[in-house]
C-alpha atoms as a PDB file:
ATOM      1  CA  PRO A   1       0.000   0.000   0.000  1.00  0.00           C
ATOM      2  CA  LEU A   2       2.888   2.400   0.599  1.00  0.00           C
ATOM      3  CA  ALA A   3       4.109   2.173  -2.987  1.00  0.00           C
ATOM      4  CA  ASP A   4       0.747   3.496  -4.170  1.00  0.00           C
ATOM      5  CA  LEU A   5       1.292   6.659  -2.137  1.00  0.00           C
ATOM      6  CA  HIS A   6       4.451   7.724  -3.946  1.00  0.00           C
ATOM      7  CA  ILE A   7       2.324  10.257  -5.767  1.00  0.00           C
ATOM      8  CA  GLY A   8       4.804  12.876  -4.608  1.00  0.00           C
ATOM      9  CA  ARG A   9       6.993  12.003  -7.565  1.00  0.00           C
ATOM     10  CA  VAL A  10       4.172  13.047  -9.865  1.00  0.00           C
ATOM     11  CA  VAL A  11       2.431  15.783  -7.875  1.00  0.00           C
ATOM     12  CA  ILE A  12       5.225  17.719  -6.133  1.00  0.00           C
ATOM     13  CA  PRO A  13       6.816  19.091  -9.320  1.00  0.00           C
ATOM     14  CA  TRP A  14       3.398  20.562 -10.235  1.00  0.00           C
ATOM     15  CA  LEU A  15       2.702  22.206  -6.857  1.00  0.00           C
ATOM     16  CA  PRO A  16       4.053  25.642  -7.867  1.00  0.00           C
ATOM     17  CA  TYR A  17       1.435  25.741 -10.606  1.00  0.00           C
ATOM     18  CA  ILE A  18      -1.503  24.881  -8.341  1.00  0.00           C
ATOM     19  CA  HIS A  19      -3.178  28.034  -7.056  1.00  0.00           C
ATOM     20  CA  ASP A  20      -4.874  26.609  -3.940  1.00  0.00           C
ATOM     21  CA  ARG A  21      -2.996  23.539  -2.892  1.00  0.00           C
ATOM     22  CA  SER A  22      -4.308  23.366   0.681  1.00  0.00           C
ATOM     23  CA  GLU A  23      -7.005  20.803  -0.136  1.00  0.00           C
ATOM     24  CA  LEU A  24      -4.509  18.666  -2.055  1.00  0.00           C
ATOM     25  CA  VAL A  25      -1.985  18.741   0.788  1.00  0.00           C
ATOM     26  CA  SER A  26      -4.723  17.999   3.322  1.00  0.00           C
ATOM     27  CA  SER A  27      -5.908  15.027   1.267  1.00  0.00           C
ATOM     28  CA  VAL A  28      -2.367  13.680   0.896  1.00  0.00           C
ATOM     29  CA  ARG A  29      -1.779  14.110   4.630  1.00  0.00           C
ATOM     30  CA  ARG A  30      -4.938  12.087   5.399  1.00  0.00           C
ATOM     31  CA  LYS A  31      -3.758   9.291   3.086  1.00  0.00           C
ATOM     32  CA  LEU A  32      -0.296   9.324   4.626  1.00  0.00           C
ATOM     33  CA  CYS A  33      -1.796   9.155   8.122  1.00  0.00           C
ATOM     34  CA  ALA A  34      -3.927   6.198   7.032  1.00  0.00           C
ATOM     35  CA  ALA A  35      -0.783   4.466   5.732  1.00  0.00           C
ATOM     36  CA  LEU A  36       0.998   5.219   8.999  1.00  0.00           C
ATOM     37  CA  ASP A  37      -1.814   3.477  10.887  1.00  0.00           C
ATOM     38  CA  HIS A  38      -0.602   0.251   9.256  1.00  0.00           C
ATOM     39  CA  TRP A  39       3.093   0.913   9.838  1.00  0.00           C
ATOM     40  CA  THR A  40       4.982  -0.522  12.781  1.00  0.00           C
ATOM     41  CA  PRO A  41       8.597   0.635  13.036  1.00  0.00           C
ATOM     42  CA  THR A  42      11.058  -2.266  12.925  1.00  0.00           C
ATOM     43  CA  LYS A  43      14.746  -2.692  12.201  1.00  0.00           C
ATOM     44  CA  GLY A  44      14.340  -2.697   8.454  1.00  0.00           C
ATOM     45  CA  ASN A  45      11.123  -1.033   7.327  1.00  0.00           C
ATOM     46  CA  ASN A  46      11.906   2.639   7.880  1.00  0.00           C
ATOM     47  CA  GLY A  47      13.650   3.645   4.666  1.00  0.00           C
ATOM     48  CA  GLU A  48      10.544   3.272   2.535  1.00  0.00           C
ATOM     49  CA  ILE A  49       8.266   5.181   4.905  1.00  0.00           C
ATOM     50  CA  ILE A  50      10.861   7.930   5.341  1.00  0.00           C
ATOM     51  CA  SER A  51      11.257   8.329   1.578  1.00  0.00           C
ATOM     52  CA  LEU A  52       7.479   8.438   1.258  1.00  0.00           C
ATOM     53  CA  LEU A  53       6.997  11.093   3.951  1.00  0.00           C
ATOM     54  CA  LEU A  54      10.064  13.296   3.506  1.00  0.00           C
ATOM     55  CA  PRO A  55       8.891  15.333   0.493  1.00  0.00           C
ATOM     56  CA  TRP A  56       5.501  15.938   2.113  1.00  0.00           C
ATOM     57  CA  MET A  57       7.009  16.879   5.491  1.00  0.00           C
ATOM     58  CA  GLU A  58       8.845  19.634   3.637  1.00  0.00           C
ATOM     59  CA  ILE A  59       5.633  20.824   1.929  1.00  0.00           C
ATOM     60  CA  CYS A  60       3.138  20.513   4.785  1.00  0.00           C
ATOM     61  CA  GLN A  61       2.864  23.477   7.098  1.00  0.00           C
ATOM     62  CA  GLY A  62       1.004  24.420  10.249  1.00  0.00           C
ATOM     63  CA  LYS A  63      -1.661  22.003  11.413  1.00  0.00           C
ATOM     64  CA  GLU A  64      -1.112  19.629   8.464  1.00  0.00           C
ATOM     65  CA  LEU A  65       2.552  19.204   9.406  1.00  0.00           C
ATOM     66  CA  ARG A  66       1.649  18.909  13.079  1.00  0.00           C
ATOM     67  CA  ARG A  67      -0.897  16.139  12.413  1.00  0.00           C
ATOM     68  CA  LEU A  68       1.546  14.178  10.296  1.00  0.00           C
ATOM     69  CA  SER A  69       4.341  14.649  12.815  1.00  0.00           C
ATOM     70  CA  ILE A  70       2.134  13.527  15.706  1.00  0.00           C
ATOM     71  CA  LYS A  71       1.180  10.375  13.805  1.00  0.00           C
ATOM     72  CA  VAL A  72       4.844   9.451  13.187  1.00  0.00           C
ATOM     73  CA  SER A  73       5.870  10.422  16.733  1.00  0.00           C
ATOM     74  CA  ASP A  74       3.117   8.274  18.221  1.00  0.00           C
ATOM     75  CA  ARG A  75       4.235   5.253  16.212  1.00  0.00           C
ATOM     76  CA  LEU A  76       7.872   5.773  17.217  1.00  0.00           C
ATOM     77  CA  ASP A  77       6.841   6.262  20.849  1.00  0.00           C
ATOM     78  CA  VAL A  78       4.988   2.931  20.862  1.00  0.00           C
ATOM     79  CA  MET A  79       8.053   1.222  19.377  1.00  0.00           C
ATOM     80  CA  LEU A  80      10.385   2.756  21.961  1.00  0.00           C
ATOM     81  CA  ARG A  81       8.137   1.842  24.885  1.00  0.00           C
ATOM     82  CA  ALA A  82       7.863  -1.750  23.657  1.00  0.00           C
ATOM     83  CA  GLU A  83      11.368  -2.418  22.344  1.00  0.00           C
ATOM     84  CA  PHE A  84      13.840  -0.065  24.014  1.00  0.00           C
ATOM     85  CA  GLU A  85      15.457  -0.207  27.392  1.00  0.00           C
ATOM     86  CA  VAL A  86      18.810   0.954  28.623  1.00  0.00           C
ATOM     87  CA  ASN A  87      20.832  -1.989  29.866  1.00  0.00           C
ATOM     88  CA  ALA A  88      24.625  -2.148  30.004  1.00  0.00           C
ATOM     89  CA  GLN A  89      24.714  -5.954  29.946  1.00  0.00           C
ATOM     90  CA  ARG A  90      22.338  -6.610  27.032  1.00  0.00           C
ATOM     91  CA  GLN A  91      21.657  -3.402  25.179  1.00  0.00           C
ATOM     92  CA  VAL A  92      19.407  -3.513  22.129  1.00  0.00           C
ATOM     93  CA  VAL A  93      20.166  -0.440  20.021  1.00  0.00           C
ATOM     94  CA  TRP A  94      18.059  -0.877  16.880  1.00  0.00           C
ATOM     95  CA  PRO A  95      15.104   1.158  18.275  1.00  0.00           C
ATOM     96  CA  PHE A  96      17.520   3.980  19.091  1.00  0.00           C
ATOM     97  CA  LYS A  97      18.976   3.834  15.571  1.00  0.00           C
ATOM     98  CA  VAL A  98      15.483   3.948  14.076  1.00  0.00           C
ATOM     99  CA  LEU A  99      14.731   7.078  16.103  1.00  0.00           C
ATOM    100  CA  MET A 100      17.988   8.696  14.947  1.00  0.00           C
ATOM    101  CA  LYS A 101      16.988   8.184  11.287  1.00  0.00           C
ATOM    102  CA  TRP A 102      13.929  10.367  11.844  1.00  0.00           C
ATOM    103  CA  HIS A 103      15.856  13.437  13.045  1.00  0.00           C
ATOM    104  CA  SER A 104      15.884  15.062   9.624  1.00  0.00           C
ATOM    105  CA  VAL A 105      12.263  14.177   8.843  1.00  0.00           C
ATOM    106  CA  LEU A 106      10.317  15.210  11.940  1.00  0.00           C
ATOM    107  CA  PRO A 107      10.227  18.763  13.254  1.00  0.00           C
ATOM    108  CA  PHE A 108      13.064  19.051  15.774  1.00  0.00           C
ATOM    109  CA  ASP A 109      10.861  19.721  18.813  1.00  0.00           C
ATOM    110  CA  ASP A 110       8.758  16.599  18.228  1.00  0.00           C
ATOM    111  CA  TRP A 111      11.788  14.453  17.519  1.00  0.00           C
ATOM    112  CA  PHE A 112      13.796  15.712  20.483  1.00  0.00           C
ATOM    113  CA  LEU A 113      10.866  15.213  22.861  1.00  0.00           C
ATOM    114  CA  LEU A 114      11.008  11.501  21.991  1.00  0.00           C
ATOM    115  CA  VAL A 115      14.791  11.412  22.389  1.00  0.00           C
ATOM    116  CA  LYS A 116      14.662  13.163  25.742  1.00  0.00           C
ATOM    117  CA  ARG A 117      11.729  11.215  27.170  1.00  0.00           C
ATOM    118  CA  ARG A 118      12.398   7.737  25.811  1.00  0.00           C
ATOM    119  CA  VAL A 119      16.201   7.617  25.452  1.00  0.00           C
ATOM    120  CA  LEU A 120      18.051  10.269  27.424  1.00  0.00           C
ATOM    121  CA  GLY A 121      15.685  10.036  30.388  1.00  0.00           C
ATOM    122  CA  LYS A 122      16.169   6.265  30.596  1.00  0.00           C
ATOM    123  CA  PHE A 123      19.904   6.700  30.077  1.00  0.00           C
ATOM    124  CA  THR A 124      20.192   9.124  33.014  1.00  0.00           C
ATOM    125  CA  ASN A 125      17.987   7.011  35.304  1.00  0.00           C
ATOM    126  CA  TYR A 126      19.980   3.872  34.531  1.00  0.00           C
ATOM    127  CA  LEU A 127      23.239   5.714  35.142  1.00  0.00           C
ATOM    128  CA  ARG A 128      21.973   7.083  38.465  1.00  0.00           C
ATOM    129  CA  THR A 129      20.912   3.602  39.617  1.00  0.00           C
ATOM    130  CA  TRP A 130      24.238   2.107  38.543  1.00  0.00           C
ATOM    131  CA  LEU A 131      26.227   4.790  40.342  1.00  0.00           C
ATOM    132  CA  GLU A 132      24.224   4.269  43.540  1.00  0.00           C
ATOM    133  CA  ASP A 133      25.497   0.677  43.644  1.00  0.00           C
ATOM    134  CA  GLN A 134      28.466   0.696  46.008  1.00  0.00           C
ATOM    135  CA  SER A 135      30.140  -2.098  44.045  1.00  0.00           C
ATOM    136  CA  ALA A 136      29.908  -0.237  40.716  1.00  0.00           C
ATOM    137  CA  ASN A 137      33.078  -0.337  38.663  1.00  0.00           C
ATOM    138  CA  TYR A 138      33.581   3.233  37.471  1.00  0.00           C
ATOM    139  CA  ALA A 139      35.760   2.123  34.565  1.00  0.00           C
ATOM    140  CA  ASP A 140      32.801   0.076  33.266  1.00  0.00           C
ATOM    141  CA  VAL A 141      30.479   3.040  33.808  1.00  0.00           C
ATOM    142  CA  ALA A 142      32.829   5.368  31.907  1.00  0.00           C
ATOM    143  CA  ASP A 143      33.186   2.866  29.061  1.00  0.00           C
ATOM    144  CA  TRP A 144      29.404   2.478  28.848  1.00  0.00           C
ATOM    145  CA  TYR A 145      28.984   6.272  28.809  1.00  0.00           C
ATOM    146  CA  TRP A 146      31.552   6.570  26.008  1.00  0.00           C
ATOM    147  CA  GLN A 147      29.832   3.874  23.939  1.00  0.00           C
ATOM    148  CA  TRP A 148      26.492   5.660  24.242  1.00  0.00           C
ATOM    149  CA  LYS A 149      28.101   8.933  23.258  1.00  0.00           C
ATOM    150  CA  GLN A 150      29.526   7.274  20.134  1.00  0.00           C
ATOM    151  CA  LEU A 151      26.101   5.985  19.061  1.00  0.00           C
ATOM    152  CA  TYR A 152      24.929   9.515  18.339  1.00  0.00           C
ATOM    153  CA  PRO A 153      25.704  10.746  14.824  1.00  0.00           C
ATOM    154  CA  PRO A 154      28.030  13.797  15.019  1.00  0.00           C
ATOM    155  CA  GLU A 155      25.415  16.225  13.690  1.00  0.00           C
ATOM    156  CA  ILE A 156      23.001  15.130  16.430  1.00  0.00           C
ATOM    157  CA  PHE A 157      25.556  14.998  19.225  1.00  0.00           C
ATOM    158  CA  ALA A 158      26.623  18.542  18.298  1.00  0.00           C
ATOM    159  CA  LEU A 159      23.165  19.827  19.286  1.00  0.00           C
ATOM    160  CA  GLU A 160      23.319  21.823  22.508  1.00  0.00           C
ATOM    161  CA  SER A 161      20.252  20.070  23.916  1.00  0.00           C
ATOM    162  CA  VAL A 162      21.893  16.639  23.505  1.00  0.00           C
ATOM    163  CA  GLN A 163      25.218  17.814  24.905  1.00  0.00           C
ATOM    164  CA  LYS A 164      23.400  19.270  27.915  1.00  0.00           C
ATOM    165  CA  GLU A 165      22.003  15.828  28.766  1.00  0.00           C
ATOM    166  CA  PHE A 166      25.430  14.220  28.471  1.00  0.00           C
ATOM    167  CA  ARG A 167      26.980  16.948  30.629  1.00  0.00           C
ATOM    168  CA  GLY A 168      24.362  16.113  33.247  1.00  0.00           C
ATOM    169  CA  ALA A 169      25.504  12.487  33.123  1.00  0.00           C
ATOM    170  CA  LEU A 170      29.119  13.618  33.584  1.00  0.00           C
ATOM    171  CA  VAL A 171      28.073  15.619  36.639  1.00  0.00           C
ATOM    172  CA  LEU A 172      26.414  12.504  38.094  1.00  0.00           C
ATOM    173  CA  MET A 173      29.543  10.434  37.465  1.00  0.00           C
ATOM    174  CA  SER A 174      31.805  13.121  38.912  1.00  0.00           C
ATOM    175  CA  TYR A 175      29.635  13.421  42.000  1.00  0.00           C
ATOM    176  CA  ALA A 176      29.602   9.640  42.507  1.00  0.00           C
ATOM    177  CA  VAL A 177      33.390   9.433  42.234  1.00  0.00           C
ATOM    178  CA  SER A 178      33.977  12.354  44.602  1.00  0.00           C
ATOM    179  CA  TYR A 179      31.386  11.042  47.071  1.00  0.00           C
ATOM    180  CA  ARG A 180      32.992   7.591  47.141  1.00  0.00           C
ATOM    181  CA  GLU A 181      36.464   9.115  47.557  1.00  0.00           C
ATOM    182  CA  ALA A 182      35.211  11.404  50.336  1.00  0.00           C
ATOM    183  CA  SER A 183      33.771   8.444  52.259  1.00  0.00           C
ATOM    184  CA  LEU A 184      36.978   6.394  52.068  1.00  0.00           C
ATOM    185  CA  PRO A 185      39.010   6.300  55.285  1.00  0.00           C
ATOM    186  CA  LYS A 186      42.258   8.237  55.238  1.00  0.00           C
ATOM    187  CA  VAL A 187      45.365   6.105  54.997  1.00  0.00           C
END
């Protein structure tokens, strides 16, 4: 059904010549939302849906863009809640990678809300719990932190909002190290 919706290849070049395109864009958005109702994000089915939506995400504006973005965000949110957890021993990263692919498609605020709530929030909570464990090996914690940092594409990690979250994690790690050192008996 998604292949039938690639009407963008035919319609988009003609949009500058259409006087009132609001009804057309609204109709296309409704059809795209209907297609999204049948889409479940997985490891391998995102390229086609992204290529289908990308031209229309650039054309839609206002409430049409918002409705389309909410539909995609809701589907990604369901995937992240079902498939993603932060776990240093058995980390599954494909849901995170799927979310990263959408950064250039969704409006930044919608995309980053998912990243912050479903990834960075879990990351920080897991880190806090790990650091509260008195037997935590800080070399393992630092290695885990570094690996997570490397998962972010450079253009995403360069965003101030993402760096702020990672700085917060560094503060937690620094505090845990200094607290443990402060509680050690003097030799």
